[in-house]
Amino acid sequence: MELFDTATVLTRVLTSGVVMSIEKSDRELPGLERLLTKKTRRSKAVLLNSRTGAIHAALAGQGIGHGDSVALAEPDAETAAFLAWLGVTVTSYDGPVAYDYIALDPANADRLGELVAGATAPALVVDLSGLGFGPAAAVLTDDPRLWARAERLKIFGAYDLRTMWTQEEADADLVPGVQFNYRLSPLVAACVRMALTQAAQTQAAQTQAAQHRPAATSGATQS
Amino acid sequence: MITDFPNSPLPLPNPADLDDELAALGGGEIIPKALRRTLFPVITKEDVFNLMLAQRQAPEKVVADFAEAYRAYVGAGYALPTASGTSSLHMALVGAGVRPGDEVIVPAFTFIATAQAVVAAHAIPVFVDVDPVTYCMDPAAAAAAITERTRALMPVHVHGLPADVPALRALADRHGIALVEDASHAHSAKIGDRVAGSFGDAAGQSLMADKNFPLGGEGGIAFFAEEESYERAVAYLSEHGIDYGMSWVAAAFGSSQLKRLPYYDEIRARNAALLGEALHETGLFTPPHVPDGHVHAYNMYRITLHPEAVGLDDLPVYAVKEAAHELLVAEGVPAREWQNTPIPCHLPFQHRDGFGNGYPFSLNPGAVRDHRPQDFPVTLGMLDSTLVLCRELRSPVEYERILRYADAFRKVARRPDAIRKLVEERDYVRPYEKAARLG
């Protein structure tokens, strides 16, 4: 993202006066959630403040916890260490995986839809840290229970901290265990959303230009 | 900037308003509905400008510069910036030497993050009651809970009042265990000249945007007295592949806000003092107690009710509180309960699933208790008899607004008859008998 664009986004959010993730009037986090669900064609999004927070949420969302084992594509050393810290054992590197994973950066952000096209796991972890605004990630899913569990892991909520939940509202089957604050800042969310939007616009412009470009041979002939 | 000042400034209070009928009974409101909104945090053009400048620096430098500036302000030895208050508390515990299966003594009255950070460190929270005057960890209760597996005391400077650090320090030293502060409410709070966050072997502090010292959304910081503790925390993150990194966006906002923190501290202290004087006059209400030599940061302002002072001592104190609460809210004062049940009675500590399959509670079953609210009588008594103001004292709460809050308490305290009538009409229950609430 250009410095000017980042400046514009940061100024817009700051002048709104809403920089807190549990503020009812925050529009930035829901905005990024909508964009990610649209791009990935998943119905639910959980925004988190780190890649490891998202991995944790993807697993906890499926009820996978300490002492359990999962199938995963062979994790890198850092991820393997984190899974060990969670107490989760990777037992096979083939078969249906617990989560699919992609990391976005400025070079591939325009291809989010394409990158996730083959993802089939119940949870999709998208690492947004590479876009340059600090640790940020998301879990995308079509499973409402996975989403609910991941939200509870993230915000100390048996229901929803944005409304200062009461436990009466909790689904009795969704017992909260350990809870973290994995919440993402609305300021960071706004910048990430702008980066993803611009990447998509760039891709669209390139596609349009390619469609209207004269055949390469005609130029060569004229020269 | 639209966020520098309230859109609709309040006029100064009119003394005649105090003689009006209570708003709940059809009279005029001390603060009309259209003028009730308070903004927080304060965001100025300087904050915007500083974020613009931060874009031109390396992200790591923006975060490191923020951490160093705030470490110096607090006077701690070492600082580790993190993504949240919870992660900072986790790192403080790890740095202080807490290991899986260890017991950490925490107060039953706090935000749930204190105890969840202990679980994050794969350790076991052991809950104790609070002091009846300060509402911070009771050193005698903590002493009674120490076992051979206790690794740390974790007092909370709750609402911004430093805990009894001298007594807790002596207790920790006597048993060779660590003192780890939860300073999440206590930005700029002091005992003598020392600032909260620098008292213990380690400390964690939330810097989320609803705290007295807000970052741009979410953030936290862990402090350590010794380099060895800091290095232990850093190595733990690396060894376990955990990303608790702070965003440069949040850090840049924090660096900008830090410059104005002492000014905001003064406004909060002024507002607290002004309201405190008014409450003392009422008889029914008293402000938070502040021991000599302590500086309260007033992230929250817990007001105690004394029904006997206005002839209501034949009624249950919780019912008097509920009725007064209803009347205050009708006048435009956004008082609240902020917690209604001891933390060990919340679902995560009743079920104790932890990271899954009962871990880490399964490491030390002897430390685990099935708690009932009645196990913490001081906490229950406090929940029965107190109300809380949160943002209502913080800048940019203007002078006119704090005067009106004071008037609202005066107006309600003058009407024990209305309180009695409400108690007779309503079916109030004790706070812990309602669904557990965090806020």
XYZ file of C-alpha atoms in Angstrom:
662
model
C 0.000 0.000 0.000
C 1.194 3.511 -0.755
C 2.045 5.647 2.270
C -0.626 8.122 1.237
C -3.293 5.424 1.174
C -2.304 4.090 4.581
C -2.346 7.636 5.916
C -5.826 8.153 4.548
C -7.153 4.974 6.121
C -5.545 5.643 9.496
C -6.883 9.195 9.499
C -10.362 8.035 8.600
C -10.479 5.559 11.491
C -8.891 7.936 13.985
C -11.323 10.704 13.158
C -14.185 8.276 13.715
C -12.980 8.089 17.328
C -13.512 4.327 17.422
C -10.290 2.371 17.873
C -11.432 -0.303 20.307
C -12.288 -3.776 19.071
C -15.217 -4.319 21.425
C -16.865 -0.972 20.656
C -20.391 -1.556 19.402
C -20.035 1.168 16.811
C -16.843 -0.251 15.286
C -17.278 -0.793 11.550
C -13.733 -1.790 10.582
C -13.657 -5.339 11.944
C -17.041 -6.282 10.445
C -15.885 -4.693 7.177
C -12.802 -6.890 6.994
C -14.836 -9.938 7.984
C -17.240 -9.271 5.104
C -14.432 -8.832 2.599
C -12.698 -12.043 3.648
C -15.855 -14.143 3.614
C -16.691 -12.793 0.160
C -13.214 -13.473 -1.232
C -12.943 -16.942 0.244
C -16.594 -17.907 -0.211
C -16.878 -18.920 3.432
C -19.829 -17.859 5.545
C -18.018 -16.974 8.790
C -14.826 -15.145 9.717
C -12.888 -14.813 12.961
C -10.291 -12.039 13.016
C -7.257 -12.517 15.237
C -4.123 -10.682 16.230
C -1.612 -13.294 15.045
C -0.934 -16.334 12.915
C -0.602 -18.545 15.987
C -3.815 -17.156 17.442
C -5.553 -18.204 14.231
C -4.065 -21.707 14.306
C -5.169 -22.022 17.916
C -8.675 -20.832 17.008
C -8.914 -23.166 14.003
C -8.135 -26.170 16.191
C -10.069 -25.127 19.305
C -12.996 -24.346 17.025
C -13.118 -28.009 16.085
C -12.779 -29.112 19.693
C -9.192 -30.190 19.085
C -7.142 -29.604 22.203
C -4.483 -30.908 24.499
C -3.876 -34.610 24.056
C -5.562 -34.785 20.661
C -3.961 -35.584 17.345
C -4.609 -34.167 13.902
C -3.714 -34.628 10.295
C -1.844 -31.716 8.773
C 0.409 -30.954 5.889
C 3.914 -31.172 7.352
C 4.199 -28.070 9.548
C 7.265 -25.866 9.601
C 9.390 -25.890 12.752
C 7.694 -22.841 14.263
C 4.204 -24.248 13.741
C 5.290 -27.659 15.040
C 6.582 -25.966 18.205
C 3.315 -24.112 18.636
C 1.249 -27.274 18.150
C 3.399 -28.987 20.762
C 2.720 -26.090 23.143
C -0.996 -26.621 22.563
C -0.488 -30.311 23.292
C -1.680 -31.312 19.816
C 0.131 -34.131 18.029
C 0.445 -34.319 14.249
C -0.040 -37.948 13.362
C -0.134 -37.925 9.605
C 0.770 -35.680 6.757
C -1.866 -36.977 4.388
C -5.589 -37.390 4.545
C -8.119 -34.658 5.406
C -6.275 -31.872 7.171
C -7.537 -29.964 10.218
C -6.979 -26.612 8.560
C -5.720 -25.154 5.324
C -3.225 -22.349 5.522
C -2.187 -19.503 3.282
C -0.058 -16.445 3.964
C -0.773 -13.235 2.098
C 1.724 -10.547 1.173
C 1.688 -7.679 -1.319
C 2.805 -10.018 -4.101
C -0.070 -12.489 -3.808
C -2.840 -10.531 -2.075
C -4.623 -10.089 -5.392
C -4.957 -13.859 -5.725
C -6.717 -14.647 -2.434
C -9.730 -16.226 -4.142
C -7.531 -18.275 -6.411
C -5.234 -19.399 -3.573
C -8.067 -20.745 -1.465
C -9.921 -22.382 -4.334
C -8.586 -25.829 -3.508
C -8.956 -25.538 0.264
C -11.262 -28.186 1.669
C -10.509 -28.329 5.405
C -13.178 -27.228 7.905
C -11.072 -24.193 8.783
C -9.042 -21.906 6.576
C -6.259 -19.928 8.267
C -5.248 -16.788 6.398
C -2.129 -15.076 7.715
C -2.414 -11.339 6.987
C 0.797 -10.293 8.725
C 2.729 -10.077 5.465
C 0.620 -7.133 4.359
C 2.699 -4.924 6.634
C 0.549 -3.710 9.502
C 1.674 -6.100 12.186
C 0.552 -9.552 13.230
C -2.939 -10.232 11.884
C -4.808 -13.313 10.737
C -8.237 -14.779 10.142
C -10.029 -18.084 10.358
C -12.679 -18.663 7.697
C -15.236 -21.421 7.968
C -18.706 -22.556 7.011
C -19.186 -24.267 10.364
C -21.134 -22.105 12.843
C -19.970 -24.169 15.822
C -16.353 -23.817 14.806
C -16.890 -20.086 14.499
C -18.602 -19.851 17.890
C -15.864 -21.758 19.673
C -13.147 -19.691 18.005
C -14.872 -16.443 18.998
C -15.029 -17.592 22.612
C -11.369 -18.468 22.641
C -10.629 -14.995 21.317
C -12.651 -12.637 23.463
C -13.298 -14.114 26.916
C -16.868 -14.476 25.863
C -19.245 -17.296 26.476
C -21.331 -15.336 24.037
C -20.067 -12.007 22.757
C -17.934 -9.448 24.537
C -19.162 -6.724 22.222
C -22.431 -6.845 24.086
C -20.791 -7.650 27.437
C -22.239 -11.106 27.440
C -23.964 -12.978 30.136
C -23.519 -16.692 30.510
C -27.256 -17.219 30.335
C -26.930 -16.585 26.625
C -24.327 -19.290 26.168
C -25.001 -22.489 24.329
C -24.738 -25.110 27.043
C -22.866 -27.400 24.671
C -20.190 -24.829 23.966
C -18.257 -24.821 27.195
C -15.515 -22.208 27.199
C -12.095 -23.474 28.201
C -8.942 -21.426 28.203
C -9.569 -17.966 26.802
C -7.143 -15.467 25.339
C -7.375 -11.977 24.055
C -6.619 -12.619 20.407
C -8.604 -9.552 19.272
C -7.477 -7.529 16.286
C -7.305 -3.746 16.393
C -9.830 -1.928 14.180
C -6.978 0.292 12.954
C -5.036 -2.734 11.733
C -8.198 -4.247 10.260
C -8.882 -1.070 8.304
C -5.380 -1.074 6.805
C -5.585 -4.769 5.914
C -8.942 -4.243 4.255
C -7.572 -1.399 2.185
C -4.591 -3.510 1.115
C -6.833 -6.376 0.039
C -9.236 -4.069 -1.762
C -6.446 -2.351 -3.642
C -4.909 -5.683 -4.591
C -8.238 -6.805 -6.039
C -8.622 -3.523 -7.934
C -5.133 -3.862 -9.366
C -5.922 -7.376 -10.493
C -9.173 -6.242 -12.083
C -7.421 -3.418 -13.903
C -4.745 -5.785 -15.190
C -7.367 -8.240 -16.381
C -9.277 -5.488 -18.128
C -6.100 -4.176 -19.755
C -5.189 -7.635 -20.987
C -8.622 -8.098 -22.511
C -8.346 -4.830 -24.442
C -4.675 -5.174 -25.443
C -4.117 -5.593 -29.211
C -2.678 -8.918 -30.328
C 1.094 -9.000 -29.773
C 1.822 -9.852 -33.410
C 0.193 -6.707 -34.759
C 2.575 -4.490 -32.796
C 5.547 -6.484 -33.986
C 4.397 -6.205 -37.557
C 4.064 -2.478 -37.395
C 7.542 -1.883 -35.964
C -10.806 16.907 14.796
C -14.273 15.841 15.732
C -12.989 13.800 18.646
C -11.286 16.627 20.559
C -14.423 17.838 22.284
C -17.940 16.576 22.949
C -20.369 17.549 20.220
C -22.819 18.913 22.764
C -21.182 20.587 25.774
C -23.147 20.443 28.998
C -24.173 23.652 30.703
C -23.136 24.167 34.319
C -25.548 22.549 36.785
C -28.498 24.488 38.133
C -28.846 24.157 41.951
C -32.639 24.107 41.527
C -32.365 20.769 39.679
C -31.622 19.057 42.988
C -35.092 19.950 44.276
C -36.798 18.514 41.219
C -38.593 15.164 41.331
C -36.422 12.124 40.579
C -36.210 11.404 36.874
C -37.431 7.851 37.436
C -40.595 9.323 38.955
C -41.238 11.797 36.187
C -38.947 14.678 37.104
C -36.192 16.271 35.040
C -32.972 14.392 34.402
C -29.711 15.746 35.770
C -28.081 14.803 32.452
C -30.536 14.773 29.535
C -30.379 11.786 27.171
C -29.016 13.812 24.265
C -25.997 14.912 26.327
C -24.965 11.624 27.896
C -22.418 10.316 25.424
C -18.816 10.274 26.617
C -15.957 9.727 24.200
C -12.836 7.705 24.905
C -9.998 7.687 24.140
C -9.095 11.245 23.275
C -7.750 11.281 19.719
C -6.081 14.485 18.598
C -4.559 15.765 15.418
C -1.161 15.048 17.002
C -2.067 11.372 17.230
C -2.956 11.319 13.546
C 0.248 13.154 12.653
C 2.372 10.774 14.739
C 0.830 7.755 13.049
C 1.653 9.269 9.682
C 5.271 9.710 10.731
C 5.438 6.160 12.083
C 4.731 4.802 8.599
C 8.157 5.988 7.527
C 9.989 4.023 10.187
C 10.771 0.327 10.462
C 7.869 -1.385 12.254
C 10.231 -3.026 14.751
C 11.633 0.380 15.688
C 8.201 1.897 16.237
C 7.308 -0.902 18.657
C 10.715 -0.874 20.390
C 10.678 2.901 20.807
C 7.231 2.747 22.364
C 8.232 -0.036 24.763
C 11.364 1.794 25.849
C 9.555 5.097 26.402
C 6.867 3.460 28.525
C 9.380 1.273 30.402
C 11.258 4.420 31.373
C 7.997 6.102 32.474
C 7.107 3.123 34.689
C 10.646 2.669 35.970
C 10.762 -1.082 35.355
C 14.003 -2.833 34.486
C 12.924 -4.495 31.242
C 9.855 -4.414 29.031
C 8.339 -6.800 26.503
C 5.568 -5.324 24.326
C 2.777 -7.762 23.487
C -0.466 -7.982 21.554
C -2.761 -7.870 24.588
C -2.957 -7.584 28.341
C -3.530 -11.322 28.645
C -0.391 -12.155 26.695
C 1.568 -9.670 28.821
C 0.373 -11.390 32.001
C 1.280 -14.762 30.507
C 4.787 -13.493 29.764
C 5.132 -11.930 33.209
C 4.330 -15.291 34.814
C 6.725 -17.162 32.562
C 9.459 -14.608 33.172
C 8.936 -14.944 36.917
C 9.603 -18.657 36.636
C 6.091 -20.120 36.669
C 6.135 -23.588 35.118
C 3.437 -26.110 34.124
C 1.493 -27.401 37.088
C 2.622 -24.626 39.439
C 0.077 -22.846 41.588
C -0.390 -19.096 41.255
C -2.488 -17.263 43.841
C -4.911 -14.772 42.305
C -7.775 -12.714 43.746
C -11.338 -13.930 43.234
C -12.275 -10.408 42.209
C -10.594 -9.291 38.998
C -11.151 -9.483 35.248
C -11.151 -13.083 34.036
C -7.925 -12.477 32.083
C -5.853 -12.591 35.284
C -6.784 -16.184 35.926
C -6.828 -17.194 32.257
C -3.251 -15.940 31.908
C -2.271 -18.401 34.624
C -3.906 -21.177 32.599
C -2.109 -19.894 29.497
C 1.129 -20.464 31.398
C -0.057 -24.063 31.943
C -0.352 -23.335 35.643
C -3.225 -23.493 38.136
C -4.974 -20.374 39.472
C -5.707 -20.609 43.193
C -8.344 -18.063 44.149
C -8.400 -16.080 47.384
C -10.691 -13.400 48.765
C -10.023 -9.664 48.735
C -9.496 -7.058 51.415
C -12.812 -5.498 52.540
C -11.506 -1.932 52.262
C -9.247 -1.883 49.207
C -10.879 -4.784 47.287
C -7.377 -5.947 46.331
C -5.877 -9.332 47.262
C -6.001 -9.964 51.002
C -2.448 -10.818 52.146
C -3.763 -12.999 54.967
C -5.922 -14.991 52.559
C -2.970 -15.334 50.216
C -0.769 -16.566 53.049
C -3.312 -19.211 53.937
C -3.377 -20.496 50.337
C 0.366 -21.045 49.909
C 1.471 -24.635 49.400
C 4.716 -26.307 48.394
C 3.677 -25.937 44.749
C 2.926 -22.223 44.905
C 5.251 -20.381 42.546
C 3.842 -16.858 42.568
C 1.457 -14.383 44.115
C -0.418 -12.407 41.479
C -2.158 -9.411 43.056
C -4.284 -7.138 40.899
C -4.185 -3.376 41.410
C -7.886 -3.511 40.913
C -9.609 -0.447 39.459
C -6.260 1.366 39.714
C -5.483 1.130 43.432
C -2.149 -0.558 44.136
C -2.511 -3.719 46.213
C -0.799 -4.066 49.581
C 2.572 -4.603 47.944
C 4.719 -4.321 51.121
C 2.769 -7.119 52.825
C 2.645 -9.272 49.710
C 6.329 -8.718 48.980
C 7.212 -9.800 52.493
C 4.986 -12.866 52.127
C 6.542 -13.801 48.797
C 10.069 -13.368 50.151
C 9.277 -15.444 53.204
C 8.248 -18.365 50.972
C 10.766 -17.818 48.186
C 8.102 -17.251 45.564
C 7.603 -14.553 42.959
C 5.428 -11.445 43.092
C 3.763 -10.822 39.727
C 1.557 -7.744 39.367
C -1.541 -7.493 37.240
C -1.306 -3.756 36.635
C -3.944 -3.663 33.897
C -6.064 -1.063 35.680
C -3.181 0.811 37.225
C -1.444 3.015 34.673
C 0.405 5.751 36.603
C -0.816 4.369 39.956
C 1.828 4.690 42.629
C 3.005 3.708 46.070
C 5.262 6.532 47.136
C 7.285 7.474 44.079
C 7.187 4.056 42.457
C 4.804 3.341 39.612
C 2.673 0.200 39.318
C 4.420 -2.277 37.066
C 7.741 -1.740 38.794
C 6.854 -3.183 42.214
C 7.133 -6.897 41.567
C 9.495 -9.419 40.050
C 7.363 -9.050 36.946
C 4.149 -7.375 35.866
C 1.674 -7.486 33.044
C -0.493 -4.640 31.895
C -3.279 -4.252 29.389
C -3.069 -1.282 27.049
C -6.331 -1.852 25.222
C -8.204 1.210 24.067
C -10.528 1.313 27.087
C -7.689 1.675 29.582
C -6.417 4.908 31.105
C -3.421 4.590 28.798
C -4.791 3.296 25.512
C -2.991 1.914 22.500
C -4.518 1.961 19.046
C -6.955 -0.846 19.695
C -5.294 -3.721 21.491
C -1.982 -4.178 23.231
C -0.157 -5.007 26.402
C 3.260 -4.900 27.989
C 5.158 -7.121 30.400
C 7.710 -5.658 32.800
C 10.556 -7.464 34.513
C 12.850 -6.435 37.349
C 15.724 -8.643 36.209
C 17.236 -9.290 32.810
C 17.130 -13.038 33.426
C 13.336 -12.912 33.714
C 13.014 -10.900 30.526
C 15.272 -13.332 28.659
C 13.279 -16.272 29.969
C 10.076 -14.811 28.552
C 11.650 -14.040 25.180
C 13.113 -17.534 24.957
C 9.726 -19.062 25.814
C 8.072 -17.307 22.879
C 10.782 -18.497 20.548
C 10.842 -22.053 21.869
C 7.085 -22.473 21.511
C 6.639 -20.559 18.263
C 4.137 -18.148 19.832
C 3.450 -14.843 18.097
C 2.487 -12.261 20.728
C 3.873 -9.369 18.685
C 2.485 -5.865 18.966
C 1.383 -4.063 15.816
C 3.352 -0.926 14.958
C 0.028 0.826 14.387
C -0.985 0.292 18.013
C 2.489 1.211 19.260
C 2.585 4.470 17.326
C -0.722 5.531 18.815
C 0.584 4.628 22.264
C 3.754 6.679 21.852
C 1.622 9.657 20.985
C -0.785 9.137 23.884
C 2.036 8.618 26.392
C 3.038 12.244 26.038
C -0.344 13.313 27.406
C -0.814 10.611 30.025
C 0.279 12.766 33.013
C -2.183 15.455 31.962
C -5.033 12.958 31.740
C -3.993 11.512 35.114
C -4.449 14.945 36.641
C -7.904 15.398 35.145
C -8.991 11.964 36.395
C -7.640 12.723 39.878
C -9.455 16.062 39.899
C -12.713 14.445 38.857
C -12.342 11.674 41.435
C -11.647 14.165 44.217
C -14.550 16.375 43.241
C -16.967 13.465 43.097
C -15.554 12.022 46.323
C -16.276 15.221 48.249
C -19.862 15.204 47.007
C -20.352 11.529 47.901
C -19.071 12.037 51.446
C -21.746 14.709 51.914
C -24.519 12.309 50.955
C -24.088 9.774 53.753
C -25.518 7.054 51.510
C -22.484 6.867 49.228
C -18.756 6.826 49.887
C -15.898 6.971 47.359
C -13.049 4.442 47.037
C -10.637 4.249 49.953
C -7.062 5.281 49.155
C -4.425 4.284 51.738
C -1.827 6.885 52.678
C 1.032 7.016 50.228
C -0.970 5.369 47.461
C -1.976 7.083 44.224
C -5.172 5.612 42.758
C -5.381 5.627 38.967
C -9.214 5.425 38.925
C -9.591 3.273 35.855
C -12.822 2.493 37.615
C -14.418 4.183 40.593
C -16.207 1.820 42.963
C -18.782 3.543 45.170
C -19.988 1.904 48.379
C -23.547 2.273 49.657
C -24.370 2.676 53.369
C -28.131 2.162 53.792
C -27.891 2.751 57.554
C -26.861 6.355 56.951
C -30.271 7.166 55.470
C -32.468 4.887 57.580
C -32.602 1.978 55.156
C -30.659 -0.544 57.197
C -33.722 -2.747 57.545
C -33.483 -3.492 53.825
C -30.963 -5.829 52.180
C -27.999 -3.782 51.009
C -28.089 -5.386 47.545
C -31.696 -4.248 47.124
C -30.844 -0.696 48.178
C -27.999 -0.780 45.691
C -30.212 -2.036 42.867
C -32.786 0.665 43.549
C -30.187 3.433 43.781
C -28.643 2.099 40.574
C -31.980 2.359 38.799
C -32.526 5.906 40.030
C -28.996 7.022 39.086
C -29.256 5.624 35.574
C -32.544 7.465 35.125
C -30.758 10.694 36.088
C -28.179 10.059 33.361
C -25.313 8.557 35.361
C -24.103 5.384 33.603
C -23.312 3.476 36.807
C -22.845 -0.274 36.469
C -22.004 -3.408 38.430
C -18.797 -4.482 36.621
C -18.762 -8.124 37.682
C -21.449 -9.764 39.716
C -19.873 -13.133 40.553
C -16.446 -14.198 41.840
C -14.261 -15.229 38.887
C -13.780 -18.835 40.099
C -17.542 -19.252 39.645
C -17.451 -18.373 35.949
C -17.902 -21.240 33.505
C -14.247 -21.730 32.477
C -13.264 -22.343 36.112
C -16.269 -24.462 36.878
C -15.720 -26.761 33.888
C -11.917 -26.489 33.831
C -11.516 -27.847 30.324
C -8.501 -25.560 29.839
C -6.569 -26.312 26.667
C -8.652 -29.443 26.276
C -9.123 -32.616 28.293
C -8.643 -30.719 31.522
C -5.085 -29.594 30.870
C -3.348 -27.959 32.785
C -5.679 -28.546 35.751
C -4.932 -32.266 35.413
C -1.276 -31.571 36.263
C -2.112 -30.638 39.830
C -5.543 -31.922 40.898
C -4.785 -31.122 44.512
C -4.885 -27.390 43.744
C -8.309 -27.512 42.117
C -11.455 -26.483 43.989
C -15.167 -26.508 43.148
C -15.948 -23.016 44.328
C -19.275 -21.495 45.311
C -19.792 -17.729 45.509
C -20.100 -18.042 49.292
C -16.462 -19.157 49.466
C -15.548 -15.504 48.922
C -17.679 -13.585 51.421
C -15.760 -10.316 51.155
C -16.085 -10.296 47.385
C -19.784 -11.094 47.673
C -20.259 -8.320 50.221
C -18.551 -5.881 47.903
C -20.683 -6.959 44.940
C -23.787 -6.551 47.087
C -22.982 -3.038 48.251
C -21.108 -1.216 45.494
C -21.600 0.451 42.131
C -18.987 1.404 39.557
C -18.237 4.303 37.275
C -15.839 3.529 34.419
C -15.170 6.064 31.692
C -17.114 8.673 33.584
C -14.077 10.163 35.294
C -11.647 10.023 32.427
C -10.656 12.847 30.187
C -12.369 14.153 28.095
C -15.083 14.129 30.800
C -15.510 17.829 31.235
C -15.867 19.791 34.476
C -19.563 20.446 33.885
C -20.256 16.735 33.488
C -18.525 15.661 36.689
C -20.444 18.357 38.584
C -23.652 16.894 37.228
C -22.664 13.356 38.202
C -22.104 14.674 41.722
C -25.533 16.304 41.682
C -27.177 13.088 40.540
C -25.753 11.219 43.550
C -26.880 14.058 45.843
C -30.371 13.995 44.353
C -30.793 10.224 44.768
C -29.350 10.165 48.293
C -31.960 12.728 49.369
C -34.753 10.298 48.551
C -34.555 7.185 50.753
C -38.351 7.077 50.465
C -38.071 6.480 46.720
C -35.409 3.821 47.252
C -37.624 2.056 49.801
C -40.600 2.183 47.444
C -38.615 0.644 44.607
C -37.279 -2.126 46.843
C -40.853 -2.936 47.865
C -42.057 -2.959 44.253
C -39.232 -4.876 42.655
C -38.027 -8.409 43.095
C -34.316 -7.744 43.389
C -31.914 -10.682 43.831
C -28.307 -10.764 44.958
C -25.892 -10.013 42.126
C -24.378 -13.508 41.970
C -27.832 -15.049 41.539
C -28.050 -13.437 38.111
C -26.119 -14.706 35.085
C -22.414 -14.117 35.540
C -21.258 -10.921 33.848
C -17.818 -9.607 33.121
C -18.706 -6.002 32.551
